[in-house]
Coordinates of C-alpha atoms and ligand atoms in Angstrom, one line a residue:
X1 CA -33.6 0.8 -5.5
X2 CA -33.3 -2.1 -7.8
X3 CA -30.0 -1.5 -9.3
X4 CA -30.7 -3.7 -12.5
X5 CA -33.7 -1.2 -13.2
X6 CA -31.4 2.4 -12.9
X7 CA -33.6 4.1 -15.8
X8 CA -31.7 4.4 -19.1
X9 CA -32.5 8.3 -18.8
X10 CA -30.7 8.4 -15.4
X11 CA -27.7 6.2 -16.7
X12 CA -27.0 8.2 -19.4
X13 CA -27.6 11.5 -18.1
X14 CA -25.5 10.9 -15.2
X15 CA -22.6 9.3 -16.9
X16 CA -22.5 12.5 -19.4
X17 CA -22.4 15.0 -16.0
X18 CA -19.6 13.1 -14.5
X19 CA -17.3 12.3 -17.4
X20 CA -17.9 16.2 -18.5
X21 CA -16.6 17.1 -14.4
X22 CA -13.7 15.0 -15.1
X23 CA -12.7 15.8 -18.2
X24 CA -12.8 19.8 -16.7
X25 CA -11.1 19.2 -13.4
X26 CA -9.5 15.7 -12.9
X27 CA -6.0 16.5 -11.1
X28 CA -3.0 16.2 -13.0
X29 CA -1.6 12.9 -11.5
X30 CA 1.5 11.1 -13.0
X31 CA 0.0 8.0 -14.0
X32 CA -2.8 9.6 -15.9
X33 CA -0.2 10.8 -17.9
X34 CA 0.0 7.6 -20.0
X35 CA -2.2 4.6 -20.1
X36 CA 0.8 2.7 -20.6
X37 CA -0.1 -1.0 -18.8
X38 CA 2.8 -1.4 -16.8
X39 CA 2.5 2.1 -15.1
X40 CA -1.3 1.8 -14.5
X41 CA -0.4 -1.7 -12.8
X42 CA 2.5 0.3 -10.7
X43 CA 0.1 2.8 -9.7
X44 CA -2.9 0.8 -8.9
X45 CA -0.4 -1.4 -6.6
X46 CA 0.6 1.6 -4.6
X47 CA -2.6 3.1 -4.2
X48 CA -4.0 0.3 -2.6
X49 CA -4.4 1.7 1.7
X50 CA -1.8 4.8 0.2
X51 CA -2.4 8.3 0.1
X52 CA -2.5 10.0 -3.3
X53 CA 0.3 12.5 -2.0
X54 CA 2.3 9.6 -0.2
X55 CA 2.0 8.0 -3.8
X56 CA 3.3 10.5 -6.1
X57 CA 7.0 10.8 -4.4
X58 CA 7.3 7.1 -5.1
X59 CA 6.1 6.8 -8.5
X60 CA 8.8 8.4 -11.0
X61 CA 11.4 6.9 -9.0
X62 CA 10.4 3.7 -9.2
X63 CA 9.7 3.7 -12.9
X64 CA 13.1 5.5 -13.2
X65 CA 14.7 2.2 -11.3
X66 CA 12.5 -0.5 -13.0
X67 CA 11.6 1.0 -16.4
X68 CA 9.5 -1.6 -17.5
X69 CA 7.5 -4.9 -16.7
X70 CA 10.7 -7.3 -17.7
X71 CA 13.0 -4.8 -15.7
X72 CA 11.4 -5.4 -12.2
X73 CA 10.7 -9.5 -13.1
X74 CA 14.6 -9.0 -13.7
X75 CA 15.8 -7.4 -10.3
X76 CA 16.0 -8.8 -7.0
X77 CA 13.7 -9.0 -4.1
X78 CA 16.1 -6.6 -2.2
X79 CA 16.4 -3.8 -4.8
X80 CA 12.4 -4.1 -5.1
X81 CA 11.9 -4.0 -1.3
X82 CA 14.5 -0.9 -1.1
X83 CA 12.7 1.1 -3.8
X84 CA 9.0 0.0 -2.0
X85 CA 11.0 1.2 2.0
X86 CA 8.8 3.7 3.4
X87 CA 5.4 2.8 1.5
X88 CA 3.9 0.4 3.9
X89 CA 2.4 -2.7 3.3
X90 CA 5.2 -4.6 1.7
X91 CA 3.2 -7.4 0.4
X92 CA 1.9 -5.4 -2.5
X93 CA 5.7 -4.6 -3.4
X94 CA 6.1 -8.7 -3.0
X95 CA 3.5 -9.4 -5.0
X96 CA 4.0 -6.8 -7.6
X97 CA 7.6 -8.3 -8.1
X98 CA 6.1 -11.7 -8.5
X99 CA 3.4 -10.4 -11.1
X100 CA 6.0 -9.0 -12.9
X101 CA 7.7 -12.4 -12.9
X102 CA 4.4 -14.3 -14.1
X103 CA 4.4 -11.7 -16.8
X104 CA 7.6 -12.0 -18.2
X105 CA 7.8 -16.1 -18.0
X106 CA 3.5 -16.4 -19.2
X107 CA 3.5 -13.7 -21.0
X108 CA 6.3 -12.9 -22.9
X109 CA 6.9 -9.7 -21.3
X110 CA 3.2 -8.1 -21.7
X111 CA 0.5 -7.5 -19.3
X112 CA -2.5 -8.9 -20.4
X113 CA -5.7 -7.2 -21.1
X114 CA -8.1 -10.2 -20.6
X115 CA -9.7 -9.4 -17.3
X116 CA -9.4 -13.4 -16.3
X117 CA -5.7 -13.2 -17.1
X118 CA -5.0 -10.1 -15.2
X119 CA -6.9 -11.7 -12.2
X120 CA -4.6 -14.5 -11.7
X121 CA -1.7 -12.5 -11.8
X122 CA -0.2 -12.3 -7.6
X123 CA -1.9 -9.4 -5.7
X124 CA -4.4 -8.5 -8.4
X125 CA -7.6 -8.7 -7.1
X126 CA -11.1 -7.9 -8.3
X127 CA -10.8 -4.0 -7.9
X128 CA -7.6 -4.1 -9.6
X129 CA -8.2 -6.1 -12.4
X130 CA -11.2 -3.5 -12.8
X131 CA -8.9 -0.8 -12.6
X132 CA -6.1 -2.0 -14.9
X133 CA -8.3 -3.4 -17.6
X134 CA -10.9 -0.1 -17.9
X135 CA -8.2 2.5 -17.5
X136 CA -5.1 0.5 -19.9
X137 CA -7.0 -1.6 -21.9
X138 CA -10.4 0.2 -22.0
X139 CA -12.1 -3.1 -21.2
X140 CA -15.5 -2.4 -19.4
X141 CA -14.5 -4.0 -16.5
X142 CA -16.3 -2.3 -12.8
X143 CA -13.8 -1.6 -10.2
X144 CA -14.6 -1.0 -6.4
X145 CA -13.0 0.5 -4.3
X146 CA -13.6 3.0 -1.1
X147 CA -14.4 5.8 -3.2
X148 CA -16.4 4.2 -5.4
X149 CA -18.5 2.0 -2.5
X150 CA -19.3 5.7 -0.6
X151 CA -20.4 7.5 -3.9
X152 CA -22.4 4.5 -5.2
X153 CA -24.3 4.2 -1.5
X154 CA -24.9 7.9 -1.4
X155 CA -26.1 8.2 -5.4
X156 CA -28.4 5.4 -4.7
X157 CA -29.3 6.2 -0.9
X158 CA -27.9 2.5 0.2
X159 CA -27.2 2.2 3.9
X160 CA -25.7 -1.5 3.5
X161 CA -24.0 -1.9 -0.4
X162 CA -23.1 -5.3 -0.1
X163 CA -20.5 -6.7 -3.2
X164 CA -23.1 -7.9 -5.0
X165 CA -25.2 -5.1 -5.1
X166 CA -21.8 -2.6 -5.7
X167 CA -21.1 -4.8 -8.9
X168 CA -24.5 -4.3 -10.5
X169 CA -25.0 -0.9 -10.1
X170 CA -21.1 -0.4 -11.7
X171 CA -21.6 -2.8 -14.1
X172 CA -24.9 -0.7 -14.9
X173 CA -23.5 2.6 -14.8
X174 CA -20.1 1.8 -16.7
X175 CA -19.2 3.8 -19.8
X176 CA -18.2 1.7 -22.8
X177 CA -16.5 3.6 -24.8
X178 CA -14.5 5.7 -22.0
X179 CA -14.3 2.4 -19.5
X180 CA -10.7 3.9 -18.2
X181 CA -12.3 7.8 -17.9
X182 CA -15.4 6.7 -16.1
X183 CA -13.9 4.2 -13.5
X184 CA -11.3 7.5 -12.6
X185 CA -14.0 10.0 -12.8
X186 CA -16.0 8.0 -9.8
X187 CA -12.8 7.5 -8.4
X188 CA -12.2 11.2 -8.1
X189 CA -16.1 12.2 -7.4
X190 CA -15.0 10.0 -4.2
X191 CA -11.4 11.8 -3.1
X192 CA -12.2 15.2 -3.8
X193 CA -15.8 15.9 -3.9
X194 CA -18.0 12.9 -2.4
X195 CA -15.7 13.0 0.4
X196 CA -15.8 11.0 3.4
X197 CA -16.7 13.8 5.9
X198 CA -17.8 17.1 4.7
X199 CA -18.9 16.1 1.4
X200 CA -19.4 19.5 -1.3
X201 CA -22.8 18.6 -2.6
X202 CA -23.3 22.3 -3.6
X203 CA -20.0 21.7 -6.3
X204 CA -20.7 18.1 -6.8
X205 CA -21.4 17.2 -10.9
X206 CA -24.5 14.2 -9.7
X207 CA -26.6 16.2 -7.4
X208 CA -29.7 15.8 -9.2
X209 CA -29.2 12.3 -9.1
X210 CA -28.4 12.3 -5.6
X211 CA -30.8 9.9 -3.7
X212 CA -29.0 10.6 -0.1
X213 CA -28.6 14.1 -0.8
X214 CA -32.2 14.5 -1.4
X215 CA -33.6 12.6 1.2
X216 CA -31.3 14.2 4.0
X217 CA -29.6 11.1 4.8
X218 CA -25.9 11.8 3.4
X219 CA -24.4 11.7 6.3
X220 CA -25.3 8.0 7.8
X221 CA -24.4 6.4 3.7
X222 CA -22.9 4.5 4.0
X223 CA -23.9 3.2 7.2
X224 CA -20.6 3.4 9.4
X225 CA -19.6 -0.3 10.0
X226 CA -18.1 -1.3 13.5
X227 CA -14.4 -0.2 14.2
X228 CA -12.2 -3.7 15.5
X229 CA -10.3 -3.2 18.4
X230 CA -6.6 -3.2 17.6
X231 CA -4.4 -4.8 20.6
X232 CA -1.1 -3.5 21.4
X233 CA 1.6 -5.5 21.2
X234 CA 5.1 -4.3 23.1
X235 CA 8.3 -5.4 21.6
X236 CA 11.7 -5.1 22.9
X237 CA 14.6 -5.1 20.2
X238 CA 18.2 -5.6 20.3
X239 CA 20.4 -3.2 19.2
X240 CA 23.7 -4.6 19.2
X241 CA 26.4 -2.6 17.7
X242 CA 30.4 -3.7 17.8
X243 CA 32.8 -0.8 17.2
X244 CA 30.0 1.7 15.6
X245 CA 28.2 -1.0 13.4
X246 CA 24.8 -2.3 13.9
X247 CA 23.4 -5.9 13.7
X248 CA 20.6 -6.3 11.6
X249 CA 18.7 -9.6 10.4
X250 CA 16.3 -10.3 7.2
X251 CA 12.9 -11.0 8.5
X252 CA 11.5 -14.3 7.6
X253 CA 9.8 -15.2 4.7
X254 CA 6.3 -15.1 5.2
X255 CA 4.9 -13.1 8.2
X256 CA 4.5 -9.5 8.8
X257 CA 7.1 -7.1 7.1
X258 CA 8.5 -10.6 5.6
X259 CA 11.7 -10.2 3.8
X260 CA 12.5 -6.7 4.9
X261 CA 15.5 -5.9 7.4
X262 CA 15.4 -5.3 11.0
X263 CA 16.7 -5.5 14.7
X264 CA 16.7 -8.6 16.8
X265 CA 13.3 -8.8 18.7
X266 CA 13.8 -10.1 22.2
X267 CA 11.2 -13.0 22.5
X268 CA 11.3 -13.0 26.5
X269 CA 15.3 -13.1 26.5
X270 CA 17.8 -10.2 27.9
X271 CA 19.9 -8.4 25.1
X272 CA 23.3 -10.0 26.5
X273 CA 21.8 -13.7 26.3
X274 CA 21.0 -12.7 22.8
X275 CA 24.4 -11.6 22.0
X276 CA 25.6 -14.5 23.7
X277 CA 23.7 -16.7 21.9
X278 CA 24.7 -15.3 18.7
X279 CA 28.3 -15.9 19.6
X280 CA 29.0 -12.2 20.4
X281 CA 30.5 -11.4 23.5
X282 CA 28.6 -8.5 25.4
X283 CA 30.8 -5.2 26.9
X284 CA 29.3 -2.7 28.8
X285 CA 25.8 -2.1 30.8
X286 CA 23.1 -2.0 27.8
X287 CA 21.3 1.3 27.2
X288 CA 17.5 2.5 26.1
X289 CA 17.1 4.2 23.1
X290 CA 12.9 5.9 23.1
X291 CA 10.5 3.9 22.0
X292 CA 9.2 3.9 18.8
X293 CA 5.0 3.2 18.2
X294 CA 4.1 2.1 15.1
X295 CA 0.5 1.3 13.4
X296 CA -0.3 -1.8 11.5
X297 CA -3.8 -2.7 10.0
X298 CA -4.3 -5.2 13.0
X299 CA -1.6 -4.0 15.6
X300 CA -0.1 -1.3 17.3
X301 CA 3.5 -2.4 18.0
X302 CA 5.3 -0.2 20.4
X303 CA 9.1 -1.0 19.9
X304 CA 11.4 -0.8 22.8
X305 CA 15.1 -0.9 21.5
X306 CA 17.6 -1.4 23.9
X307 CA 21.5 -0.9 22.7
X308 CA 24.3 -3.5 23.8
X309 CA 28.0 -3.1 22.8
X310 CA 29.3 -6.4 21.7
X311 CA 32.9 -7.8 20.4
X312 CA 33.5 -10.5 18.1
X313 CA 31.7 -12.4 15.5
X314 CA 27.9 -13.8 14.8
X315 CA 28.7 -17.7 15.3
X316 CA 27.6 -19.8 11.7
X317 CA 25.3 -21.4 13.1
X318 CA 23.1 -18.4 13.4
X319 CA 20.7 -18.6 10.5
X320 CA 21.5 -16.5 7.2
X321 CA 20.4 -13.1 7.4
X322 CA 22.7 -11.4 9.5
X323 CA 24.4 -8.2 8.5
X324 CA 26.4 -5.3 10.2
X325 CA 25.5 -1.8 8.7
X326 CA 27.5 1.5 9.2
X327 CA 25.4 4.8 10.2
X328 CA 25.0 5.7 6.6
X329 CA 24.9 2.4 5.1
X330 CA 21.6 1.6 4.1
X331 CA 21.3 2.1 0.5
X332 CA 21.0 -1.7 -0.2
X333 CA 19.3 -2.5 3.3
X334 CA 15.2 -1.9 3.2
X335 CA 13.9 -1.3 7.1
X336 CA 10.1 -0.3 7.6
X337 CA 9.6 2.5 8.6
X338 CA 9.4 2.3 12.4
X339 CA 12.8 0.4 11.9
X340 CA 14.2 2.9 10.6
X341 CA 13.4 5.4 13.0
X342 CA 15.1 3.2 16.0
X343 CA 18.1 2.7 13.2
X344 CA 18.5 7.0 13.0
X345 CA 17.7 7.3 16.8
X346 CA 20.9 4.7 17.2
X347 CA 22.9 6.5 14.1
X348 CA 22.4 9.8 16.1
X349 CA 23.6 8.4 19.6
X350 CA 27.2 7.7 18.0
X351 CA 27.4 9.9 15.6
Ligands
SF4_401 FE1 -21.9 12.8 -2.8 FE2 -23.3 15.0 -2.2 FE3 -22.7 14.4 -4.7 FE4 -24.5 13.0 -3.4 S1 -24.6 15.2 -3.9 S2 -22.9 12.2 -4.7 S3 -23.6 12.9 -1.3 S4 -21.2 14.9 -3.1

């Protein structure tokens, strides 16, 4: 199928069967409360490689701690990063701090609707400058994302959609005057009907359309592309704890997890050398907590924390970033998640 050649008839017939689906069943999700700019931006950050249900206990709460674009440009990395702990993927909570930023020192405070404007904003790519513009602004603007790739190659029977051919046939098939409804209603063809495995073709709103459907072939569109192998990396961490407080230490800037807090990572080096090195002085036989695995995009890092009792004081010459947390005293201290889970396995062996 040429996608530049979609028959008027098809377009328009399709569009009408899939905006009337949404407008009957779309779920009630926060953010389509309000097309407010700000909140669509919020939500389209946390969406990105985040469940819809993992999403929705993060979204009032956040809007409740930064109410509005200047708000966030206004707080610090720390508060951002604590209200973003448990999310994954902290770049986008980064990046959506420094957006706000650009948008309060560029823009006097507003998000912009020119497509070209939102795309140079940090983090905002071409699928979210699709998704803010169409569903705040109502700028017929396509956006692409998993969902919208696996209906697209399906509707159109297309093993291989490469970019270019995604961005005509959405470009093509875009409503004008309901640019915001029709990017969601594809969107939600994709999560709930279209789905990955299983799809419902009997319930779904675009059978007739269907090219894969009718030619048997729904299952193999699109074609399923080659999984990368993901190493496994093993990494010991220091717990060192002085009279039932914890060391932690800001990650650097930069990096995986960057700017979040966690324990000491023992690069080839015992945990009383460490201590040592710090200028603590180590007590005691150190002790294993259990291991923690934890899945990133490219790694599987199995953490190995091992707890040291320590007296004194971390010398000044260690570099900033050191603090010592009570059990019970993180509320201004963001930990990932597997962090957190050797930081409560620790909290529980003193408590
Ligand atoms: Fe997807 Fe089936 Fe609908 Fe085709 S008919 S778009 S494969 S759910």
């Amino acid at each position: 199928m040429k996608p530049e050649i979609i028959p008027p008839d098809t377009v328009a017939g399709l569009r009408r069967a899939l905006l009337d689906h949404y407008d009957l069943s779309a779920r009630d999700l926060p953010w389509r409360r309000d097309t407010d700019p700000y909140r669509v931006l919020v939500s389209e950050f946390m969406l990105q490689q985040t469940r819809v249900e993992t999403v929705i206990r993060y979204y009032e709460p956040w809007l409740e701690r930064f109410p509005t674009v200047t708000a966030l440009a206004e707080a610090g990395e720390d508060q951002v990063l604590k209200a973003w702990e448990g999310l994954g993927y902290y770049r986008r909570a980064r990046n959506l701090h420094r957006a706000a930023q650009v948008v309060a020192e560029r823009h006097g405070g507003t998000i912009p609707s020119d497509p070209d404007e939102l795309r140079s904003l940090p983090g905002v790519g071409e699928y979210t400058t699709g998704a803010v513009a169409s569903i705040a602004f109502g700028v017929p603007t396509p956006a692409v994302d998993g969902n919208v790739r696996r209906v697209f190659a399906r509707l159109f029977d297309e093993a291989k959609p490469t970019p270019g051919w995604l961005r005509k046939v959405a470009g093509q098939l875009l409503s004008s005057d309901r640019a915001g409804d029709w990017t969601q209603a594809v969107m939600e063809l994709g999560a709930t009907v279209c789905t990955p495995r299983a799809p419902a073709c009997d319930a779904c709103p675009v059978l007739a359309w269907c090219a894969s459907n009718a030619s048997g072939t729904v299952d193999d569109r699109p074609a399923p592309t080659k999984k990368r192998d993901v190493p496994t990396r093993v990494i010991p961490l220091a717990v060192l704890c002085r009279s039932g407080e914890v060391i932690l230490q800001r990650r650097p800037t930069g990096g995986l997890l960057a700017g979040l807090w966690a324990f000491p990572e023992l690069d080839e080096i015992a945990p009383e050398d460490l201590a040592t090195s710090m200028g603590l002085e180590p007590v005691g036989e150190p002790r294993p907590l259990p291991e923690v695995d934890h899945r990133f995009t490219h790694l599987h890092a199995r953490y190995v924390p091992t707890v040291l009792e320590v007296r004194g004081d971390v010398r000044e010459a260690v570099p900033e970033g050191v603090r010592w947390v009570r059990p019970g005293g993180l509320e201004d201290t963001a930990l990932p998640v597997a962090q957190r889970k050797v930081f409560d396995s620790w909290q529980n062996s003193v408590e």
